[in-house]
Tab-separated table of C-alpha atoms in Angstrom:
chain	number	residue	atom	x	y	z
A	1	MET	CA	-6.251	-2.374	12.191
A	2	GLN	CA	-2.377	-3.063	12.255
A	3	PRO	CA	-2.432	-7.032	10.652
A	4	TRP	CA	1.181	-6.289	10.007
A	5	ASP	CA	4.456	-7.906	11.783
A	6	PHE	CA	8.155	-6.607	10.576
A	7	VAL	CA	10.991	-9.071	10.763
A	8	VAL	CA	14.247	-7.462	11.117
A	9	ILE	CA	16.922	-9.927	9.671
A	10	ARG	CA	20.581	-8.524	10.242
A	11	ASN	CA	21.954	-12.280	10.226
A	12	ARG	CA	24.131	-13.050	7.133
A	13	ALA	CA	23.218	-16.806	7.007
A	14	THR	CA	19.673	-16.034	6.829
A	15	LYS	CA	20.446	-13.502	3.731
A	16	ARG	CA	22.945	-15.830	2.346
A	17	ALA	CA	19.504	-18.228	1.890
A	18	VAL	CA	16.697	-15.739	1.075
A	19	ASN	CA	19.188	-14.741	-1.173
A	20	SER	CA	19.396	-18.595	-2.645
A	21	LEU	CA	15.536	-18.494	-2.878
A	22	PHE	CA	16.035	-15.229	-5.099
A	23	ILE	CA	18.634	-17.054	-7.357
A	24	ASP	CA	15.670	-19.544	-7.999
A	25	ALA	CA	13.007	-17.563	-8.555
A	26	ASN	CA	14.826	-14.693	-10.660
A	27	THR	CA	15.877	-17.776	-12.842
A	28	LYS	CA	12.245	-18.893	-13.321
A	29	ALA	CA	11.152	-15.233	-13.961
A	30	SER	CA	13.931	-14.026	-16.732
A	31	ALA	CA	13.312	-17.526	-18.709
A	32	ARG	CA	9.883	-15.275	-19.492
A	33	TYR	CA	12.361	-13.132	-21.915
A	34	THR	CA	14.449	-14.036	-24.971
A	35	GLY	CA	16.884	-12.442	-26.850
A	36	ALA	CA	18.097	-8.892	-26.217
A	37	LYS	CA	14.886	-8.587	-23.672
A	38	GLU	CA	16.740	-11.383	-21.798
A	39	VAL	CA	20.329	-9.440	-21.593
A	40	LEU	CA	18.193	-6.651	-20.848
A	41	TYR	CA	16.633	-8.450	-17.954
A	42	ARG	CA	19.747	-10.039	-16.350
A	43	GLY	CA	21.876	-6.764	-16.266
A	44	LEU	CA	19.095	-5.201	-13.797
A	45	LYS	CA	19.689	-5.141	-10.519
A	46	LEU	CA	16.526	-6.424	-8.581
A	47	GLU	CA	17.845	-7.236	-5.307
A	48	GLY	CA	20.408	-6.182	-2.422
A	49	ILE	CA	19.607	-9.190	-0.196
A	50	GLU	CA	23.084	-9.277	1.083
A	51	GLU	CA	24.714	-6.097	0.679
A	52	ALA	CA	21.469	-4.315	2.504
A	53	PRO	CA	22.627	-3.936	6.427
A	54	ILE	CA	19.180	-4.651	7.121
A	55	ASN	CA	16.584	-6.938	4.920
A	56	LEU	CA	12.721	-6.582	6.799
A	57	CYS	CA	10.232	-9.158	6.235
A	58	ILE	CA	6.552	-7.340	6.638
A	59	THR	CA	3.755	-9.671	6.827
A	60	CYS	CA	-0.014	-9.635	7.381
A	61	SER	CA	-1.509	-11.596	9.965
A	62	ARG	CA	-5.349	-12.355	8.246
A	63	ARG	CA	-6.442	-13.300	11.257
A	64	ARG	CA	-5.325	-10.546	13.859
A	65	GLY	CA	-8.442	-9.290	15.857
A	66	GLY	CA	-11.176	-12.095	15.288
A	67	PRO	CA	-13.695	-12.841	12.509
A	68	SER	CA	-15.332	-8.906	12.522
A	69	VAL	CA	-12.530	-6.294	12.270
A	70	LEU	CA	-14.169	-3.026	11.460
A	71	GLY	CA	-12.876	-2.324	7.567
A	72	ARG	CA	-12.422	-5.663	6.917
A	73	SER	CA	-15.793	-6.532	6.751
A	74	THR	CA	-17.053	-5.697	3.082
A	75	VAL	CA	-13.265	-5.984	1.566
A	76	ARG	CA	-11.990	-8.590	2.622
A	77	ALA	CA	-8.280	-7.521	1.246
A	78	THR	CA	-8.408	-4.058	3.263
A	79	ASP	CA	-5.513	-5.818	5.812
A	80	LEU	CA	-3.312	-6.542	3.524
A	81	TYR	CA	-4.316	-2.791	1.440
A	82	SER	CA	-3.716	-1.551	5.047
A	83	THR	CA	-0.069	-3.330	5.417
A	84	CYS	CA	1.427	-1.801	2.227
A	85	CYS	CA	0.029	1.738	3.556
A	86	ALA	CA	2.453	0.967	6.100
A	87	VAL	CA	5.331	-0.747	4.444
A	88	GLN	CA	5.190	2.976	2.303
A	89	ASN	CA	5.205	4.634	4.981
A	90	LEU	CA	8.199	3.456	6.126
A	91	TRP	CA	9.475	3.527	2.862
A	92	LEU	CA	9.519	7.583	2.475
A	93	ALA	CA	10.774	7.616	6.153
A	94	ALA	CA	13.805	5.946	5.416
A	95	ARG	CA	14.115	8.138	2.247
A	96	ALA	CA	13.611	10.906	3.882
A	97	GLU	CA	16.933	9.982	6.266
A	98	GLY	CA	18.308	9.283	3.252
A	99	ILE	CA	18.259	5.171	3.516
A	100	GLY	CA	17.322	3.658	0.022
A	101	VAL	CA	14.770	1.160	0.146
A	102	GLY	CA	14.068	-2.222	-2.079
A	103	TRP	CA	11.377	-4.389	-2.673
A	104	VAL	CA	12.500	-7.582	-3.573
A	105	SER	CA	9.184	-9.200	-4.940
A	106	ILE	CA	11.205	-12.163	-6.813
A	107	LEU	CA	10.491	-14.710	-3.552
A	108	ASP	CA	8.954	-17.889	-3.486
A	109	HIS	CA	6.942	-16.771	-0.413
A	110	LYS	CA	6.207	-20.439	0.990
A	111	LYS	CA	9.952	-21.009	0.888
A	112	LEU	CA	10.586	-17.541	2.789
A	113	LYS	CA	8.188	-18.354	5.356
A	114	ARG	CA	10.317	-21.322	6.540
A	115	VAL	CA	13.906	-19.875	6.176
A	116	ILE	CA	12.103	-16.976	8.967
A	117	GLY	CA	9.853	-18.854	10.927
A	118	VAL	CA	6.939	-16.941	9.425
A	119	PRO	CA	3.223	-19.454	10.698
A	120	GLN	CA	1.368	-20.973	7.490
A	121	SER	CA	-1.334	-18.532	8.474
A	122	VAL	CA	0.378	-15.494	8.423
A	123	THR	CA	0.963	-13.755	4.708
A	124	ILE	CA	4.141	-12.829	3.811
A	125	LEU	CA	3.491	-9.382	2.115
A	126	ALA	CA	6.679	-7.353	1.676
A	127	TYR	CA	10.375	-8.374	2.041
A	128	LEU	CA	12.883	-4.801	1.949
A	129	CYS	CA	16.780	-4.353	1.784
A	130	LEU	CA	17.593	-1.084	3.669
A	131	GLY	CA	21.103	0.669	3.657
A	132	TYR	CA	22.819	3.731	2.601
A	133	VAL	CA	22.883	3.952	-0.846
A	134	SER	CA	26.061	6.247	-2.929
A	135	LYS	CA	22.960	8.072	-4.817
A	136	PHE	CA	19.304	8.320	-5.303
A	137	GLU	CA	18.287	8.326	-8.924
A	138	VAL	CA	15.983	10.538	-10.422
A	139	ARG	CA	14.781	8.604	-12.908
A	140	PRO	CA	13.004	4.900	-11.795
A	141	ASP	CA	15.916	1.921	-12.801
A	142	LEU	CA	13.867	0.527	-15.541
A	143	GLU	CA	13.044	3.834	-17.435
A	144	ALA	CA	16.307	4.505	-17.508
A	145	ALA	CA	17.307	1.155	-18.522
A	146	GLY	CA	14.677	1.121	-21.547
A	147	TRP	CA	12.574	-1.370	-19.739
A	148	ARG	CA	9.870	-0.291	-19.704
A	149	SER	CA	8.295	3.412	-20.375
A	150	ARG	CA	5.902	6.085	-17.910
A	151	ILE	CA	2.409	5.786	-18.875
A	152	PRO	CA	1.797	9.676	-19.175
A	153	VAL	CA	-0.105	10.701	-16.291
A	154	GLY	CA	-3.067	12.533	-17.881
A	155	ARG	CA	-4.293	8.922	-19.519
A	156	LEU	CA	-4.672	7.434	-15.753
A	157	ILE	CA	-6.768	10.138	-14.676
A	158	HIS	CA	-10.197	10.261	-15.304
A	159	GLU	CA	-13.314	12.927	-14.711
A	160	GLU	CA	-16.027	11.771	-13.120
A	161	SER	CA	-16.298	8.344	-14.560
A	162	TRP	CA	-14.189	5.728	-16.276
A	163	GLY	CA	-13.098	6.538	-19.545
A	164	ASN	CA	-13.781	9.983	-19.585
A	165	ARG	CA	-9.776	10.624	-19.364
A	166	ILE	CA	-7.843	13.753	-19.178
A	167	GLN	CA	-5.307	13.668	-21.768
A	168	ASP	CA	-7.840	13.043	-24.671
A	169	LYS	CA	-9.614	16.817	-23.606
A	170	ARG	CA	-5.773	18.189	-23.259
A	171	GLY	CA	-3.307	17.132	-25.647
A	172	ASP	CA	-0.289	18.874	-24.028
A	173	GLU	CA	-0.219	16.079	-22.078
A	174	ASP	CA	3.589	16.783	-20.856
A	175	ALA	CA	3.166	20.718	-19.930
A	176	HIS	CA	-0.008	19.206	-18.005
A	177	HIS	CA	2.518	16.305	-16.532
A	178	GLN	CA	5.124	19.239	-15.755
A	179	GLY	CA	2.275	21.308	-13.808
A	180	LEU	CA	1.172	18.646	-11.415
A	181	TYR	CA	4.713	17.974	-10.338
A	182	LYS	CA	5.280	21.994	-9.719
A	183	ASN	CA	2.080	21.562	-7.526
A	184	GLY	CA	0.626	23.889	-9.701
A	185	ARG	CA	-3.557	24.064	-10.045
A	186	ARG	CA	-5.224	22.654	-13.566
A	187	ARG	CA	-7.277	25.106	-14.818
A	188	LYS	CA	-10.798	24.305	-15.853
A	189	ASN	CA	-11.413	24.156	-19.487
B	1	MET	CA	3.825	-1.340	-13.320
B	2	GLN	CA	1.478	1.557	-12.882
B	3	PRO	CA	-1.677	-0.403	-12.982
B	4	TRP	CA	-3.764	2.166	-11.560
B	5	ASP	CA	-5.991	4.204	-12.283
B	6	PHE	CA	-7.787	7.608	-10.763
B	7	VAL	CA	-11.154	8.359	-11.505
B	8	VAL	CA	-12.299	11.940	-9.558
B	9	ILE	CA	-15.387	12.554	-8.772
B	10	ARG	CA	-17.256	15.865	-8.089
B	11	ASN	CA	-20.806	15.035	-9.503
B	12	ARG	CA	-23.156	15.235	-6.534
B	13	ALA	CA	-25.425	12.406	-8.037
B	14	THR	CA	-22.400	10.375	-8.227
B	15	LYS	CA	-21.763	10.585	-4.609
B	16	ARG	CA	-24.931	10.297	-3.964
B	17	ALA	CA	-25.167	7.152	-5.342
B	18	VAL	CA	-22.056	5.864	-3.751
B	19	ASN	CA	-23.240	7.450	-0.407
B	20	SER	CA	-26.105	4.924	-0.816
B	21	LEU	CA	-24.107	2.040	-1.552
B	22	PHE	CA	-22.582	2.653	1.501
B	23	ILE	CA	-25.292	2.616	3.684
B	24	ASP	CA	-26.501	-0.605	2.110
B	25	ALA	CA	-22.398	-2.201	3.089
B	26	ASN	CA	-22.815	-0.868	6.719
B	27	THR	CA	-26.298	-2.324	7.392
B	28	LYS	CA	-24.932	-5.301	6.620
B	29	ALA	CA	-21.767	-4.529	8.625
B	30	SER	CA	-23.334	-3.067	11.384
B	31	ALA	CA	-25.248	-6.200	11.856
B	32	ARG	CA	-21.808	-8.167	13.028
B	33	TYR	CA	-22.255	-5.698	16.296
B	34	THR	CA	-24.985	-6.125	19.449
B	35	GLY	CA	-25.472	-4.266	22.686
B	36	ALA	CA	-22.639	-1.667	23.395
B	37	LYS	CA	-20.790	-1.864	20.650
B	38	GLU	CA	-23.299	-1.445	18.257
B	39	VAL	CA	-24.150	1.725	19.585
B	40	LEU	CA	-20.794	2.784	19.548
B	41	TYR	CA	-19.992	1.185	16.138
B	42	ARG	CA	-23.368	3.625	14.853
B	43	GLY	CA	-21.747	6.496	16.657
B	44	LEU	CA	-18.537	6.306	14.708
B	45	LYS	CA	-17.713	8.261	11.956
B	46	LEU	CA	-16.734	5.991	8.624
B	47	GLU	CA	-17.220	8.030	5.280
B	48	GLY	CA	-17.117	11.789	4.038
B	49	ILE	CA	-18.766	10.723	0.577
B	50	GLU	CA	-21.114	13.381	-0.225
B	51	GLU	CA	-19.384	16.411	1.944
B	52	ALA	CA	-15.889	15.263	0.486
B	53	PRO	CA	-15.535	18.526	-2.480
B	54	ILE	CA	-13.701	15.249	-4.360
B	55	ASN	CA	-14.267	11.515	-3.753
B	56	LEU	CA	-11.458	9.880	-5.958
B	57	CYS	CA	-12.044	5.839	-7.193
B	58	ILE	CA	-8.632	4.294	-7.286
B	59	THR	CA	-8.463	1.390	-9.643
B	60	CYS	CA	-5.855	-1.622	-10.833
B	61	SER	CA	-5.816	-2.634	-14.144
B	62	ARG	CA	-3.835	-6.564	-13.149
B	63	ARG	CA	-3.759	-7.173	-17.245
B	64	ARG	CA	-2.083	-3.987	-18.041
B	65	GLY	CA	1.401	-4.632	-19.372
B	66	GLY	CA	0.500	-8.142	-20.775
B	67	PRO	CA	1.372	-11.694	-19.351
B	68	SER	CA	4.936	-10.590	-18.725
B	69	VAL	CA	5.417	-7.741	-16.184
B	70	LEU	CA	8.429	-7.415	-14.237
B	71	GLY	CA	7.780	-7.565	-10.276
B	72	ARG	CA	4.676	-9.392	-10.998
B	73	SER	CA	5.662	-13.025	-12.392
B	74	THR	CA	6.611	-14.327	-8.649
B	75	VAL	CA	3.766	-12.781	-6.107
B	76	ARG	CA	0.720	-11.981	-8.678
B	77	ALA	CA	-0.609	-9.765	-6.021
B	78	THR	CA	2.691	-7.019	-6.462
B	79	ASP	CA	0.133	-4.824	-8.651
B	80	LEU	CA	-2.409	-4.852	-6.287
B	81	TYR	CA	0.510	-3.829	-3.043
B	82	SER	CA	1.733	-1.151	-6.242
B	83	THR	CA	-1.179	0.526	-6.227
B	84	CYS	CA	-1.640	0.762	-2.470
B	85	CYS	CA	1.751	2.227	-2.109
B	86	ALA	CA	0.568	4.774	-4.695
B	87	VAL	CA	-2.528	5.495	-2.873
B	88	GLN	CA	-0.176	6.225	0.336
B	89	ASN	CA	1.552	8.525	-1.419
B	90	LEU	CA	-1.533	10.641	-2.100
B	91	TRP	CA	-2.850	9.938	0.922
B	92	LEU	CA	0.493	11.897	2.758
B	93	ALA	CA	1.300	14.132	0.212
B	94	ALA	CA	-2.411	15.519	0.447
B	95	ARG	CA	-1.829	15.063	4.175
B	96	ALA	CA	1.200	17.788	4.206
B	97	GLU	CA	-1.372	20.113	1.917
B	98	GLY	CA	-3.714	20.252	4.745
B	99	ILE	CA	-5.869	18.111	2.739
B	100	GLY	CA	-7.696	15.444	4.666
B	101	VAL	CA	-8.062	12.122	2.929
B	102	GLY	CA	-10.747	9.324	4.626
B	103	TRP	CA	-10.667	5.527	2.952
B	104	VAL	CA	-14.207	4.110	2.461
B	105	SER	CA	-13.713	0.244	2.213
B	106	ILE	CA	-17.532	-0.621	3.084
B	107	LEU	CA	-18.740	-0.462	-0.362
B	108	ASP	CA	-19.938	-3.303	-2.497
B	109	HIS	CA	-17.255	-3.004	-5.378
B	110	LYS	CA	-19.061	-4.694	-8.033
B	111	LYS	CA	-22.173	-2.097	-7.326
B	112	LEU	CA	-19.329	0.750	-7.171
B	113	LYS	CA	-18.042	-0.058	-10.770
B	114	ARG	CA	-21.416	-0.026	-12.423
B	115	VAL	CA	-21.912	3.481	-10.549
B	116	ILE	CA	-18.614	4.457	-12.132
B	117	GLY	CA	-18.383	2.973	-15.061
B	118	VAL	CA	-15.238	0.692	-14.656
B	119	PRO	CA	-14.905	-2.339	-16.707
B	120	GLN	CA	-15.544	-6.039	-15.050
B	121	SER	CA	-11.691	-6.692	-15.416
B	122	VAL	CA	-10.636	-3.980	-13.608
B	123	THR	CA	-9.902	-4.259	-9.590
B	124	ILE	CA	-11.423	-1.258	-7.727
B	125	LEU	CA	-8.818	-1.022	-5.225
B	126	ALA	CA	-9.666	2.347	-2.836
B	127	TYR	CA	-12.783	4.723	-2.668
B	128	LEU	CA	-11.179	7.772	-1.065
B	129	CYS	CA	-13.057	11.113	0.413
B	130	LEU	CA	-11.124	14.484	0.003
B	131	GLY	CA	-11.546	17.924	1.799
B	132	TYR	CA	-9.842	20.546	3.867
B	133	VAL	CA	-10.911	19.575	7.261
B	134	SER	CA	-11.602	21.438	10.946
B	135	LYS	CA	-8.957	20.112	12.052
B	136	PHE	CA	-6.275	16.680	12.325
B	137	GLU	CA	-6.641	14.390	15.366
B	138	VAL	CA	-3.211	13.021	16.798
B	139	ARG	CA	-5.250	9.852	18.035
B	140	PRO	CA	-6.407	7.717	15.572
B	141	ASP	CA	-10.207	8.181	15.599
B	142	LEU	CA	-10.996	4.009	16.777
B	143	GLU	CA	-8.813	4.450	19.216
B	144	ALA	CA	-9.855	7.611	20.573
B	145	ALA	CA	-13.511	6.266	20.551
B	146	GLY	CA	-12.332	3.092	22.342
B	147	TRP	CA	-13.443	0.667	19.847
B	148	ARG	CA	-9.743	-0.966	19.860
B	149	SER	CA	-6.060	-0.368	21.389
B	150	ARG	CA	-3.441	0.490	19.432
B	151	ILE	CA	-1.105	-3.119	20.028
B	152	PRO	CA	2.083	-2.005	21.179
B	153	VAL	CA	4.986	-1.359	18.558
B	154	GLY	CA	7.371	-3.928	20.286
B	155	ARG	CA	4.916	-7.139	20.179
B	156	LEU	CA	5.164	-6.238	15.941
B	157	ILE	CA	8.786	-6.483	15.891
B	158	HIS	CA	10.820	-9.718	15.356
B	159	GLU	CA	14.152	-10.047	15.740
B	160	GLU	CA	16.099	-12.269	12.918
B	161	SER	CA	13.075	-14.630	12.934
B	162	TRP	CA	9.417	-14.926	13.709
B	163	GLY	CA	8.232	-14.813	17.471
B	164	ASN	CA	11.873	-13.488	18.864
B	165	ARG	CA	9.697	-10.316	19.601
B	166	ILE	CA	11.544	-7.433	20.805
B	167	GLN	CA	9.179	-6.283	23.429
B	168	ASP	CA	9.753	-10.338	25.127
B	169	LYS	CA	13.450	-9.252	25.749
B	170	ARG	CA	12.841	-5.258	26.930
B	171	GLY	CA	9.768	-4.689	29.019
B	172	ASP	CA	9.729	-1.120	29.224
B	173	GLU	CA	7.835	-1.442	26.373
B	174	ASP	CA	6.403	2.564	26.204
B	175	ALA	CA	9.943	4.033	26.366
B	176	HIS	CA	11.282	1.880	23.812
B	177	HIS	CA	8.029	3.045	21.885
B	178	GLN	CA	9.091	6.958	22.604
B	179	GLY	CA	12.590	6.200	21.253
B	180	LEU	CA	10.865	5.054	18.100
B	181	TYR	CA	8.915	8.233	17.509
B	182	LYS	CA	11.724	10.439	18.910
B	183	ASN	CA	14.118	8.817	16.141
B	184	GLY	CA	16.446	7.667	18.466
B	185	ARG	CA	18.812	4.454	17.914
B	186	ARG	CA	18.072	1.369	19.720
B	187	ARG	CA	20.825	0.358	21.728
B	188	LYS	CA	21.255	-3.303	21.648
B	189	ASN	CA	21.267	-5.666	24.428
């Protein structure tokens, strides 16, 4: 379907303008929290717009290919989904080359369009910061910071129909989780 | 954010019911085409529901985590995008293990929810068919079948702002495209 476009941003003035959009949106987002949670929120690293040598704005042109596009006729959002898959491919490819990628979602896309000149008819899907990093963390930042804990995978996998979760039948959740990470085959029981 | 759930389907009766939804939706989808295009459409392989040993229904619970979820406060669709990234991770991991994956999007999700028991409040995002395949094609099926041609990558990459496409400045599009595939660094010009 290829509904995507990639805008590569190196210009400092553009990054500065985008960062200012982030600050505005993040002020609103942080107002959702109070007390200790607000303090924790303010300490989180949520963008790398000006530090990253490359920023990437990834869009989805929802009318590309005309009114009848194979794969988009029944579920209209498949063009957005397809673009997300392209983002994730890029993310993993970058990671394999030792390049860190961060997705900044705390941005007003309407204002971002004006900064980058994206037409009104085109949807902004992702804004990424790319660059070499000092290290890659093993645990997700939000988990390490104590913001939120990971949901055990067994609670998210259902057998045959919704509600028949594999965790309910097993119990030794962690062992199963470990098994998945080791690429072990799950035994039937 | 982990808004996803995975329903693993092995049951033949369920697959048969899903396949029947595919046939209904595909009859409607194929009606968008006439003449030679319709004949070509009908010859395309668009699902593997009953042949594949495993079908996977992947959902997004849009209210998981409560009203304030970090990363979902500014752009509401980030939970859907996050789930797409999980789908693509699974897709690539499967491919690395020699397992073929196909995403069947020609399904009425409202009816599919009833077949799999997915609650009304949960969004179905993807329906995948997984299995070992006889071979992996190098070119996408739709390109090989002459359904649609690939858009040169240089037309989809813009420098600094929308409209400043790298293809317009280069010309030798194919050479550049090849260069990207070879992981070569792009020279400034």
